[in-house]
Amino acid sequence: MATSGDFLTAFAYHSWDSKDSKDSKEKIVIIIDEFDEIYNVSVGIRDSCLSTFRVARNLNHLYAIDSIITCGTFNLLHLTTSNLRVSPFNVDFSIRNPYFTFKDTQTIFGKYAQDEGIEIDERIVQEIFHNSNGHPGMVCLCGKAIHIELRPGIDGSQNNRLDYRTWTEFSTSKLQEHIGSYKTFRRMVDALMTDSAVEAVDLLRRDFLGRLGPRLVSDEDRKEADFLAAEGVLLERNGAYFTASAYIDMFIRRYVIPKKYPQCPSSIIPIEQEDHQDRLDVLATVKEALPFFDKVLISQSHARSYKKSGKAIMVDGVFNKRVPRESVYDGELSRILSSWLGSEGTYNITGQWHLMDVDNHRYADIVIQNNEEPTVVLELLATSGQASLLEHIKRVISYKSLLSEGKPHKAAKAWVIHFTRQDNYLKGPFWPNMEQLWDVNVVHIWHDSAFMDVRMSARWYDGGGVYHAVDNRAVDV
C-alpha cells in the first residue's frame, strides 16, 4: 500500500469476498507498532495517514476495521493533524506498559537461567532492576546483551555461573553501546539532538542529570518536562518528574550531552609514566577541564540547582548560603571528559555508575576506563564539611576495592574532587591521613560565584609512587 486510497480499498468491505451479507461481515483490528515514527515524516504524509484513519472511522459501515491499536512513546497522546477541517485525532484509551517489579525481574532471569542450564549471580539481577527501574524494554535489553555477549563464555566455566565481576566489566564497557544500538533509544537521541529540543535538554541538564529523585518543575518548564517524559527520558508521578532510570541517566550523559554541548580542550590528553607505561594524568586532566565548565550554568545554579552551605560553612560572609549542588559539577566534568577523552574511543567515560556490594547500592560519580590502563574512579563533593569529606573518602576507597576485584596488576585509581565555595577554605583544607592518601588522592577546588576565580590544593601519589602537594594554586579559567 503506497497511498491512502490503497489503504481504504484494501480494508473496504467489497474487498473481502468471503462475506455473503452485511450481517455476517466480521471486523478486524489493526495493530501498529512504533507508531511514534510518524513524527519523523513530513506533515503532509502525517496528515494523510490520520485523515485516512478518520475516514475509516466516520464511514465505519463501509470498512472492515473495528479498531486501530497503536504502540509508541507517550507523545502519541498529542497526535493530531495540521488541517483544522479534520477532527482531532482522539485517543479513546491510553494504556501505559507497566514496569516490572523486582519479583518480575527475578522470575524472568530465573527462567532464562533454568532454560540455559546456568546460574546468574543474584547481584546482577538486583543491579539490572535497580538501574533500569524495572523498565520492561531495558530489562529485556540487558537480558539480550547477556545472552549475546556473556552466555557463550559461561559454558565450561566454574559451575556454569555468570559472576558479578564479569557482568561489572561488561556493563561499564559495552552495555551502553547495546543500549545505543537499540532503535527506541536511537530515536530518543535523535529527538533530543533536534533544534526544537534545545530548551528541553537545557532543563534536563540543569535540573535532572545526576539526580534520580523526584523534582517539581515550574509552569514555564512544564512543556519541556512533558516533552522529555514523552520521549521516555523522564517519568511523571503526582505532578513531580524524575529521570526514568539510572541507565537512562548514564545513556544521556554519554550520547546526548557531549554532542549537544561539545566544548572541551583540544590539547593532547595529559599522560604520566607508571612502571614505564603511559597512564592518564588525572589531576592535569581535571585542571585542563576547568576552563570549559559552563560559567553561566554555575553562576545561576543558586536559583535552580543548589544546596545550602549549612550553619557551619560560611560563603560570601554568610551561613546557609545557596551553593551549586554536586550534580552541577558532576554533569560538567562528565560532559567535558566524554567530549575530550572519549571523542576518539580512547577512554570510556561512565557517569553515575552503579556499584553494589553485598547489601548496598552505590553510585560512583565518574568512572574512566581504558583497556590498557587501570580504571579511574572520581568521587565529587560540593562545599562540604570534614565529616562529609571523610565519608566520601571511605566510600571511594570501597569503590576502588570493588573496581579492582580480580585485577591485581591493574588496581583502580581513586580521586576525591571537592568543589567548594567556602570562604578562605584553602587556607586550612581537610586532608586524609597518609594511610588513606595511599589509597585515594584528594584535590580541593575553590571558586567564586562566577567561576572566574578558581584555585586548587591537592595531595596525591603519582604513578611512580612519589608524593606530591600543591597549595592554593591559581587556575587560569
Short mmCIF file of C-alpha atoms in Angstrom, two decimals:
data_model
loop_
_atom_site.label_atom_id
_atom_site.label_comp_id
_atom_site.label_asym_id
_atom_site.label_seq_id
_atom_site.Cartn_x
_atom_site.Cartn_y
_atom_site.Cartn_z
CA MET A 1 0.00 0.00 0.00
CA ALA A 2 1.52 3.28 -1.13
CA THR A 3 -1.37 5.73 -0.80
CA SER A 4 -4.37 6.44 1.40
CA GLY A 5 -6.55 5.18 -1.43
CA ASP A 6 -4.74 1.84 -1.39
CA PHE A 7 -5.37 1.56 2.35
CA LEU A 8 -9.09 2.33 2.11
CA THR A 9 -9.54 -0.02 -0.83
CA ALA A 10 -7.73 -2.85 0.96
CA PHE A 11 -9.99 -2.61 4.00
CA ALA A 12 -13.25 -1.82 2.23
CA TYR A 13 -15.93 -4.47 2.64
CA HIS A 14 -16.15 -5.11 -1.09
CA SER A 15 -12.53 -6.31 -0.98
CA TRP A 16 -13.45 -9.12 1.42
CA ASP A 17 -15.09 -11.69 -0.87
CA SER A 18 -15.77 -14.23 1.91
CA LYS A 19 -18.68 -12.19 3.26
CA ASP A 20 -22.17 -13.05 1.91
CA SER A 21 -24.15 -10.39 3.69
CA LYS A 22 -23.71 -7.31 5.81
CA ASP A 23 -24.74 -9.16 8.96
CA SER A 24 -22.00 -11.77 8.51
CA LYS A 25 -19.23 -9.30 7.94
CA GLU A 26 -16.51 -9.62 10.54
CA LYS A 27 -14.42 -6.71 11.73
CA ILE A 28 -10.65 -6.74 12.09
CA VAL A 29 -8.28 -5.00 14.50
CA ILE A 30 -5.16 -3.28 13.15
CA ILE A 31 -2.12 -3.12 15.47
CA ILE A 32 0.68 -0.71 14.54
CA ASP A 33 3.93 -0.83 16.49
CA GLU A 34 6.35 2.10 16.84
CA PHE A 35 3.67 4.45 15.55
CA ASP A 36 5.53 7.42 17.04
CA GLU A 37 7.78 7.13 13.97
CA ILE A 38 5.04 9.13 12.25
CA TYR A 39 6.57 12.24 13.80
CA ASN A 40 9.63 11.70 11.59
CA VAL A 41 7.74 12.01 8.30
CA SER A 42 6.52 15.15 6.57
CA VAL A 43 3.43 16.96 7.81
CA GLY A 44 1.66 16.09 4.56
CA ILE A 45 2.18 12.35 4.99
CA ARG A 46 1.20 12.50 8.66
CA ASP A 47 -1.98 14.45 7.85
CA SER A 48 -2.85 11.99 5.09
CA CYS A 49 -2.45 9.00 7.41
CA LEU A 50 -4.53 10.45 10.23
CA SER A 51 -7.19 11.77 7.86
CA THR A 52 -7.48 8.30 6.32
CA PHE A 53 -7.99 6.79 9.76
CA ARG A 54 -10.67 9.42 10.36
CA VAL A 55 -12.46 8.48 7.12
CA ALA A 56 -12.45 4.80 8.07
CA ARG A 57 -13.94 5.67 11.45
CA ASN A 58 -16.60 8.09 10.20
CA LEU A 59 -17.70 5.66 7.47
CA ASN A 60 -17.30 2.60 9.65
CA HIS A 61 -20.14 0.74 7.89
CA LEU A 62 -18.09 0.70 4.67
CA TYR A 63 -14.89 -0.72 6.12
CA ALA A 64 -13.84 -3.92 7.84
CA ILE A 65 -11.88 -2.08 10.54
CA ASP A 66 -13.19 -2.44 14.07
CA SER A 67 -10.39 -0.52 15.77
CA ILE A 68 -6.78 0.59 15.42
CA ILE A 69 -4.28 0.00 18.24
CA THR A 70 -1.04 1.97 18.05
CA CYS A 71 2.05 1.41 20.18
CA GLY A 72 4.72 4.00 20.81
CA THR A 73 6.01 6.67 23.13
CA PHE A 74 3.83 8.91 25.25
CA ASN A 75 3.72 11.71 22.65
CA LEU A 76 1.15 9.71 20.66
CA LEU A 77 -1.45 11.14 23.03
CA HIS A 78 -0.88 14.57 21.46
CA LEU A 79 -1.02 13.40 17.84
CA THR A 80 -3.26 15.44 15.53
CA THR A 81 -3.39 16.90 12.02
CA SER A 82 -2.47 20.39 10.87
CA ASN A 83 -5.73 20.57 8.89
CA LEU A 84 -8.31 22.34 11.04
CA ARG A 85 -11.12 20.92 8.89
CA VAL A 86 -10.24 17.42 10.08
CA SER A 87 -11.46 16.47 13.54
CA PRO A 88 -8.69 15.98 16.11
CA PHE A 89 -7.21 12.52 16.32
CA ASN A 90 -8.67 11.37 19.63
CA VAL A 91 -7.24 8.56 21.72
CA ASP A 92 -10.07 6.56 23.27
CA PHE A 93 -7.87 4.52 25.61
CA SER A 94 -4.28 5.09 26.69
CA ILE A 95 -2.55 2.11 28.31
CA ARG A 96 0.92 2.54 29.78
CA ASN A 97 3.07 -0.55 29.72
CA PRO A 98 3.53 -1.43 33.42
CA TYR A 99 7.05 -1.60 34.80
CA PHE A 100 8.45 -4.84 36.15
CA THR A 101 8.67 -5.37 39.88
CA PHE A 102 11.83 -6.85 41.34
CA LYS A 103 10.00 -10.17 41.64
CA ASP A 104 9.09 -9.98 37.94
CA THR A 105 12.73 -9.34 37.07
CA GLN A 106 13.88 -12.24 39.25
CA THR A 107 11.36 -14.54 37.57
CA ILE A 108 12.45 -13.57 34.05
CA PHE A 109 16.15 -14.13 34.68
CA GLY A 110 15.44 -17.21 36.77
CA LYS A 111 13.54 -18.86 33.92
CA TYR A 112 16.21 -17.82 31.43
CA ALA A 113 18.95 -19.33 33.61
CA GLN A 114 16.92 -22.51 34.04
CA ASP A 115 16.36 -22.85 30.29
CA GLU A 116 20.06 -22.30 29.60
CA GLY A 117 21.28 -24.55 32.41
CA ILE A 118 23.34 -21.79 34.00
CA GLU A 119 23.42 -19.77 37.22
CA ILE A 120 23.29 -15.96 37.34
CA ASP A 121 24.69 -14.10 40.35
CA GLU A 122 21.74 -12.58 42.23
CA ARG A 123 23.59 -9.26 42.42
CA ILE A 124 23.39 -8.97 38.63
CA VAL A 125 19.60 -9.23 38.71
CA GLN A 126 19.43 -6.72 41.57
CA GLU A 127 21.64 -4.28 39.67
CA ILE A 128 19.68 -4.58 36.43
CA PHE A 129 16.42 -3.95 38.23
CA HIS A 130 17.84 -1.06 40.26
CA ASN A 131 19.46 0.64 37.25
CA SER A 132 16.54 0.06 34.86
CA ASN A 133 13.86 0.99 37.41
CA GLY A 134 12.03 -2.09 36.10
CA HIS A 135 11.56 -0.69 32.58
CA PRO A 136 10.49 -3.78 30.58
CA GLY A 137 12.40 -2.85 27.43
CA MET A 138 15.57 -2.06 29.35
CA VAL A 139 15.37 -5.23 31.45
CA CYS A 140 14.92 -7.35 28.32
CA LEU A 141 17.70 -5.46 26.54
CA CYS A 142 20.07 -6.35 29.40
CA GLY A 143 18.96 -9.96 29.14
CA LYS A 144 19.58 -9.97 25.40
CA ALA A 145 23.03 -8.45 25.93
CA ILE A 146 23.85 -11.18 28.45
CA HIS A 147 22.71 -13.87 26.01
CA ILE A 148 24.71 -12.47 23.09
CA GLU A 149 27.87 -11.26 24.81
CA LEU A 150 28.30 -13.27 28.01
CA ARG A 151 26.38 -16.52 27.60
CA PRO A 152 28.93 -18.13 25.20
CA GLY A 153 31.70 -17.70 27.77
CA ILE A 154 29.81 -19.42 30.57
CA ASP A 155 29.95 -22.94 29.14
CA GLY A 156 32.75 -24.82 30.83
CA SER A 157 33.32 -22.10 33.41
CA GLN A 158 33.22 -22.89 37.10
CA ASN A 159 29.71 -24.09 37.97
CA ASN A 160 28.41 -22.67 34.65
CA ARG A 161 27.92 -19.41 36.51
CA LEU A 162 27.78 -15.80 35.35
CA ASP A 163 29.60 -13.98 38.13
CA TYR A 164 29.16 -10.38 39.18
CA ARG A 165 32.68 -9.30 38.24
CA THR A 166 32.18 -10.44 34.63
CA TRP A 167 28.91 -8.53 34.46
CA THR A 168 30.53 -5.44 36.01
CA GLU A 169 33.29 -5.36 33.40
CA PHE A 170 30.78 -5.79 30.59
CA SER A 171 28.21 -3.30 31.89
CA THR A 172 30.75 -0.49 32.16
CA SER A 173 32.46 -1.07 28.83
CA LYS A 174 29.83 -2.38 26.40
CA LEU A 175 26.31 -2.19 27.81
CA GLN A 176 25.86 1.46 26.83
CA GLU A 177 26.74 0.52 23.25
CA HIS A 178 23.98 -2.10 23.28
CA ILE A 179 21.52 0.48 24.60
CA GLY A 180 22.66 2.94 21.94
CA SER A 181 22.12 0.41 19.16
CA TYR A 182 18.51 -0.20 20.21
CA LYS A 183 16.12 1.60 17.88
CA THR A 184 14.00 3.11 20.65
CA PHE A 185 16.99 4.78 22.27
CA ARG A 186 18.46 5.89 18.94
CA ARG A 187 15.18 7.70 18.34
CA MET A 188 15.49 9.25 21.79
CA VAL A 189 18.92 10.64 20.88
CA ASP A 190 17.65 11.92 17.52
CA ALA A 191 14.73 13.69 19.22
CA LEU A 192 16.96 15.34 21.82
CA MET A 193 19.50 16.48 19.24
CA THR A 194 16.97 18.49 17.21
CA ASP A 195 16.96 22.28 17.36
CA SER A 196 13.44 22.23 18.77
CA ALA A 197 14.66 20.28 21.82
CA VAL A 198 17.24 22.85 22.98
CA GLU A 199 15.18 24.18 25.88
CA ALA A 200 14.16 20.68 26.96
CA VAL A 201 17.77 19.45 27.03
CA ASP A 202 18.79 22.60 28.90
CA LEU A 203 16.17 21.73 31.53
CA LEU A 204 17.37 18.12 31.64
CA ARG A 205 20.99 19.14 32.04
CA ARG A 206 20.25 21.82 34.63
CA ASP A 207 17.70 20.09 36.85
CA PHE A 208 17.77 16.32 36.35
CA LEU A 209 21.08 14.79 35.27
CA GLY A 210 22.84 13.16 38.18
CA ARG A 211 19.69 13.42 40.31
CA LEU A 212 17.44 10.36 40.27
CA GLY A 213 14.90 11.64 42.78
CA PRO A 214 11.61 13.48 42.03
CA ARG A 215 11.61 17.18 41.27
CA LEU A 216 8.81 19.70 40.80
CA VAL A 217 9.03 21.96 37.76
CA SER A 218 7.67 25.44 37.21
CA ASP A 219 4.72 26.11 34.93
CA GLU A 220 7.08 27.64 32.37
CA ASP A 221 9.17 24.44 32.28
CA ARG A 222 6.26 22.00 32.21
CA LYS A 223 6.08 21.89 28.42
CA GLU A 224 9.73 20.85 28.20
CA ALA A 225 9.33 18.34 31.04
CA ASP A 226 6.32 16.81 29.27
CA PHE A 227 8.39 16.54 26.09
CA LEU A 228 11.14 14.72 27.97
CA ALA A 229 8.53 12.42 29.51
CA ALA A 230 7.06 11.79 26.06
CA GLU A 231 10.49 10.70 24.82
CA GLY A 232 10.99 8.35 27.77
CA VAL A 233 13.74 10.39 29.44
CA LEU A 234 11.66 11.43 32.44
CA LEU A 235 8.76 9.89 34.32
CA GLU A 236 5.93 11.91 35.81
CA ARG A 237 4.22 10.91 39.03
CA ASN A 238 1.83 13.02 41.10
CA GLY A 239 2.98 16.21 39.41
CA ALA A 240 6.70 15.58 40.00
CA TYR A 241 9.23 14.49 37.39
CA PHE A 242 12.31 12.28 37.73
CA THR A 243 14.84 10.60 35.47
CA ALA A 244 13.38 7.36 34.13
CA SER A 245 16.30 5.25 35.36
CA ALA A 246 20.00 5.25 36.16
CA TYR A 247 20.65 3.59 32.80
CA ILE A 248 18.87 6.47 31.04
CA ASP A 249 20.92 8.98 33.03
CA MET A 250 24.16 7.24 32.01
CA PHE A 251 22.96 6.95 28.41
CA ILE A 252 22.06 10.64 28.10
CA ARG A 253 25.41 11.65 29.62
CA ARG A 254 27.27 9.61 27.03
CA TYR A 255 25.27 10.04 23.82
CA VAL A 256 23.48 13.39 24.10
CA ILE A 257 25.12 15.91 26.42
CA PRO A 258 28.67 15.75 24.95
CA LYS A 259 27.24 16.20 21.44
CA LYS A 260 24.84 18.96 22.45
CA TYR A 261 27.48 20.85 24.44
CA PRO A 262 30.81 19.80 22.86
CA GLN A 263 33.07 22.48 24.38
CA CYS A 264 36.23 20.77 25.65
CA PRO A 265 40.04 21.01 25.45
CA SER A 266 41.67 20.38 22.09
CA SER A 267 45.05 19.69 23.65
CA ILE A 268 46.76 16.31 23.89
CA ILE A 269 45.46 14.17 26.76
CA PRO A 270 47.84 14.54 29.76
CA ILE A 271 49.89 11.41 30.38
CA GLU A 272 52.21 10.31 33.20
CA GLN A 273 54.55 7.32 33.47
CA GLU A 274 53.85 4.34 35.72
CA ASP A 275 56.06 1.25 35.52
CA HIS A 276 57.30 2.52 32.14
CA GLN A 277 53.71 2.62 30.86
CA ASP A 278 51.66 5.64 29.79
CA ARG A 279 48.84 6.40 32.22
CA LEU A 280 46.25 9.17 32.37
CA ASP A 281 47.43 12.10 34.49
CA VAL A 282 44.18 12.65 36.37
CA LEU A 283 44.97 15.91 38.15
CA ALA A 284 46.32 17.55 34.99
CA THR A 285 43.24 16.34 33.11
CA VAL A 286 40.88 17.86 35.68
CA LYS A 287 42.87 21.10 35.68
CA GLU A 288 42.65 21.41 31.89
CA ALA A 289 38.91 20.69 32.00
CA LEU A 290 38.11 23.52 34.44
CA PRO A 291 38.23 26.40 31.88
CA PHE A 292 35.49 24.64 29.90
CA PHE A 293 32.99 24.49 32.75
CA ASP A 294 29.81 26.38 31.83
CA LYS A 295 30.22 29.57 33.87
CA VAL A 296 26.62 30.68 33.26
CA LEU A 297 25.28 27.34 34.47
CA ILE A 298 27.38 27.51 37.64
CA SER A 299 26.67 31.18 38.37
CA GLN A 300 22.92 30.62 38.02
CA SER A 301 22.79 27.38 39.99
CA HIS A 302 21.86 29.29 43.16
CA ALA A 303 18.38 29.65 41.66
CA ARG A 304 17.90 26.18 40.17
CA SER A 305 20.36 23.51 41.25
CA TYR A 306 21.54 24.46 44.69
CA LYS A 307 22.01 23.27 48.23
CA LYS A 308 22.56 25.24 51.44
CA SER A 309 26.11 25.56 52.75
CA GLY A 310 24.82 24.91 56.28
CA LYS A 311 25.19 26.56 59.66
CA ALA A 312 28.91 25.83 59.97
CA ILE A 313 30.16 26.82 56.50
CA MET A 314 30.39 30.50 55.60
CA VAL A 315 30.15 31.56 51.96
CA ASP A 316 30.45 35.22 50.92
CA GLY A 317 30.32 36.16 54.58
CA VAL A 318 27.05 34.38 55.44
CA PHE A 319 25.94 30.93 56.59
CA ASN A 320 23.29 28.80 54.85
CA LYS A 321 24.30 30.31 51.52
CA ARG A 322 22.95 28.77 48.33
CA VAL A 323 25.79 27.00 46.52
CA PRO A 324 25.91 24.67 43.48
CA ARG A 325 24.87 21.07 44.06
CA GLU A 326 27.26 18.21 43.42
CA SER A 327 25.27 17.28 40.29
CA VAL A 328 26.25 20.60 38.65
CA TYR A 329 29.98 19.85 38.88
CA ASP A 330 29.42 16.17 38.15
CA GLY A 331 27.48 16.93 34.98
CA GLU A 332 30.03 19.43 33.70
CA LEU A 333 33.10 17.29 34.38
CA SER A 334 31.41 14.22 32.91
CA ARG A 335 30.41 16.20 29.80
CA ILE A 336 33.90 17.58 29.21
CA LEU A 337 35.69 14.28 29.82
CA SER A 338 33.29 12.46 27.48
CA SER A 339 33.85 15.03 24.72
CA TRP A 340 37.61 15.12 25.23
CA LEU A 341 38.84 11.72 26.43
CA GLY A 342 36.07 9.73 24.80
CA SER A 343 35.96 11.53 21.45
CA GLU A 344 38.19 9.03 19.66
CA GLY A 345 37.26 5.99 21.71
CA THR A 346 40.47 6.24 23.74
CA TYR A 347 38.63 6.23 27.07
CA ASN A 348 35.19 5.16 28.15
CA ILE A 349 33.54 7.68 30.49
CA THR A 350 30.63 6.50 32.62
CA GLY A 351 28.71 8.91 34.81
CA GLN A 352 26.73 7.76 37.85
CA TRP A 353 27.98 4.19 37.51
CA HIS A 354 26.17 1.81 39.79
CA LEU A 355 28.24 -0.46 42.02
CA MET A 356 26.92 -2.94 44.52
CA ASP A 357 28.48 -4.73 47.44
CA VAL A 358 26.71 -7.38 49.48
CA ASP A 359 23.96 -5.22 50.95
CA ASN A 360 24.26 -1.74 49.48
CA HIS A 361 23.63 0.03 46.20
CA ARG A 362 26.25 2.69 45.50
CA TYR A 363 27.00 5.15 42.72
CA ALA A 364 30.47 6.18 41.63
CA ASP A 365 30.20 9.69 40.16
CA ILE A 366 32.53 9.26 37.19
CA VAL A 367 34.45 6.18 36.06
CA ILE A 368 37.19 6.42 33.41
CA GLN A 369 38.22 3.20 31.67
CA ASN A 370 40.79 2.17 29.12
CA ASN A 371 41.64 -1.44 28.28
CA GLU A 372 45.35 -0.76 28.73
CA GLU A 373 45.19 1.25 31.96
CA PRO A 374 43.84 0.97 35.49
CA THR A 375 40.28 2.17 35.96
CA VAL A 376 39.97 5.65 37.48
CA VAL A 377 37.06 6.48 39.77
CA LEU A 378 36.23 10.09 40.62
CA GLU A 379 34.11 10.93 43.66
CA LEU A 380 32.82 14.51 43.68
CA LEU A 381 31.63 16.70 46.55
CA ALA A 382 30.19 20.20 46.71
CA THR A 383 31.01 22.66 49.55
CA SER A 384 31.24 20.02 52.27
CA GLY A 385 32.48 19.81 55.84
CA GLN A 386 35.07 17.46 57.31
CA ALA A 387 32.63 14.69 58.24
CA SER A 388 31.20 14.53 54.72
CA LEU A 389 34.66 14.58 53.18
CA LEU A 390 35.81 11.73 55.38
CA GLU A 391 32.70 9.71 54.49
CA HIS A 392 33.33 10.22 50.76
CA ILE A 393 36.98 9.26 51.17
CA LYS A 394 35.98 6.00 52.83
CA ARG A 395 33.34 5.45 50.15
CA VAL A 396 35.70 5.92 47.23
CA ILE A 397 38.18 3.50 48.82
CA SER A 398 35.32 0.98 48.84
CA TYR A 399 34.61 1.76 45.16
CA LYS A 400 38.27 1.27 44.36
CA SER A 401 38.22 -2.16 46.00
CA LEU A 402 35.17 -3.24 44.00
CA LEU A 403 36.64 -1.94 40.74
CA SER A 404 39.97 -3.64 41.41
CA GLU A 405 38.45 -7.06 42.17
CA GLY A 406 40.25 -9.71 40.17
CA LYS A 407 42.74 -7.19 38.70
CA PRO A 408 45.86 -7.30 40.89
CA HIS A 409 48.03 -5.76 38.17
CA LYS A 410 45.52 -3.06 37.16
CA ALA A 411 44.19 -1.85 40.50
CA ALA A 412 41.86 1.12 40.19
CA LYS A 413 42.95 4.69 40.93
CA ALA A 414 40.71 6.82 43.14
CA TRP A 415 40.33 10.59 43.44
CA VAL A 416 38.10 12.73 45.65
CA ILE A 417 37.39 16.09 43.98
CA HIS A 418 35.92 18.67 46.34
CA PHE A 419 34.48 21.79 44.72
CA THR A 420 33.86 24.43 47.37
CA ARG A 421 32.63 27.99 47.78
CA GLN A 422 33.61 28.18 51.47
CA ASP A 423 35.36 31.40 52.43
CA ASN A 424 39.14 31.04 52.87
CA TYR A 425 38.85 27.25 52.64
CA LEU A 426 42.24 26.69 51.01
CA LYS A 427 44.00 28.31 53.97
CA GLY A 428 43.24 25.20 56.03
CA PRO A 429 41.61 22.39 54.00
CA PHE A 430 40.92 18.95 55.38
CA TRP A 431 43.30 16.17 54.35
CA PRO A 432 43.04 12.43 54.99
CA ASN A 433 45.82 10.72 56.89
CA MET A 434 48.82 9.35 55.00
CA GLU A 435 47.50 5.80 55.07
CA GLN A 436 44.27 6.91 53.42
CA LEU A 437 46.18 9.07 50.92
CA TRP A 438 47.94 5.95 49.71
CA ASP A 439 44.51 4.65 48.63
CA VAL A 440 42.86 7.87 47.48
CA ASN A 441 44.14 11.17 46.10
CA VAL A 442 42.40 14.42 47.05
CA VAL A 443 42.01 17.81 45.36
CA HIS A 444 40.09 20.81 46.72
CA ILE A 445 38.91 23.33 44.10
CA TRP A 446 37.68 26.68 45.37
CA HIS A 447 35.90 29.16 43.10
CA ASP A 448 33.96 32.40 43.29
CA SER A 449 30.26 32.75 42.38
CA ALA A 450 31.02 33.46 38.71
CA PHE A 451 33.61 30.68 38.34
CA MET A 452 36.08 33.32 37.19
CA ASP A 453 38.47 32.99 40.13
CA VAL A 454 39.47 29.35 40.63
CA ARG A 455 42.19 27.95 42.92
CA MET A 456 43.23 24.44 43.93
CA SER A 457 45.11 22.49 46.58
CA ALA A 458 45.93 18.80 46.21
CA ARG A 459 47.67 15.83 47.81
CA TRP A 460 48.44 12.76 45.72
CA TYR A 461 50.81 9.97 44.77
CA ASP A 462 51.82 9.86 41.12
CA GLY A 463 52.15 6.72 39.01
CA GLY A 464 55.67 6.15 40.31
CA GLY A 465 54.58 6.29 43.95
CA VAL A 466 56.04 9.76 44.55
CA TYR A 467 54.10 12.00 46.94
CA HIS A 468 53.09 15.49 45.73
CA ALA A 469 51.43 18.54 47.27
CA VAL A 470 50.01 21.71 45.73
CA ASP A 471 48.68 24.56 47.87
CA ASN A 472 46.33 27.37 46.88
CA ARG A 473 47.46 27.44 43.26
CA ALA A 474 45.55 29.67 40.82
CA VAL A 475 43.92 28.01 37.81
CA ASP A 476 43.59 30.00 34.60
CA VAL A 477 39.95 29.73 33.51
#
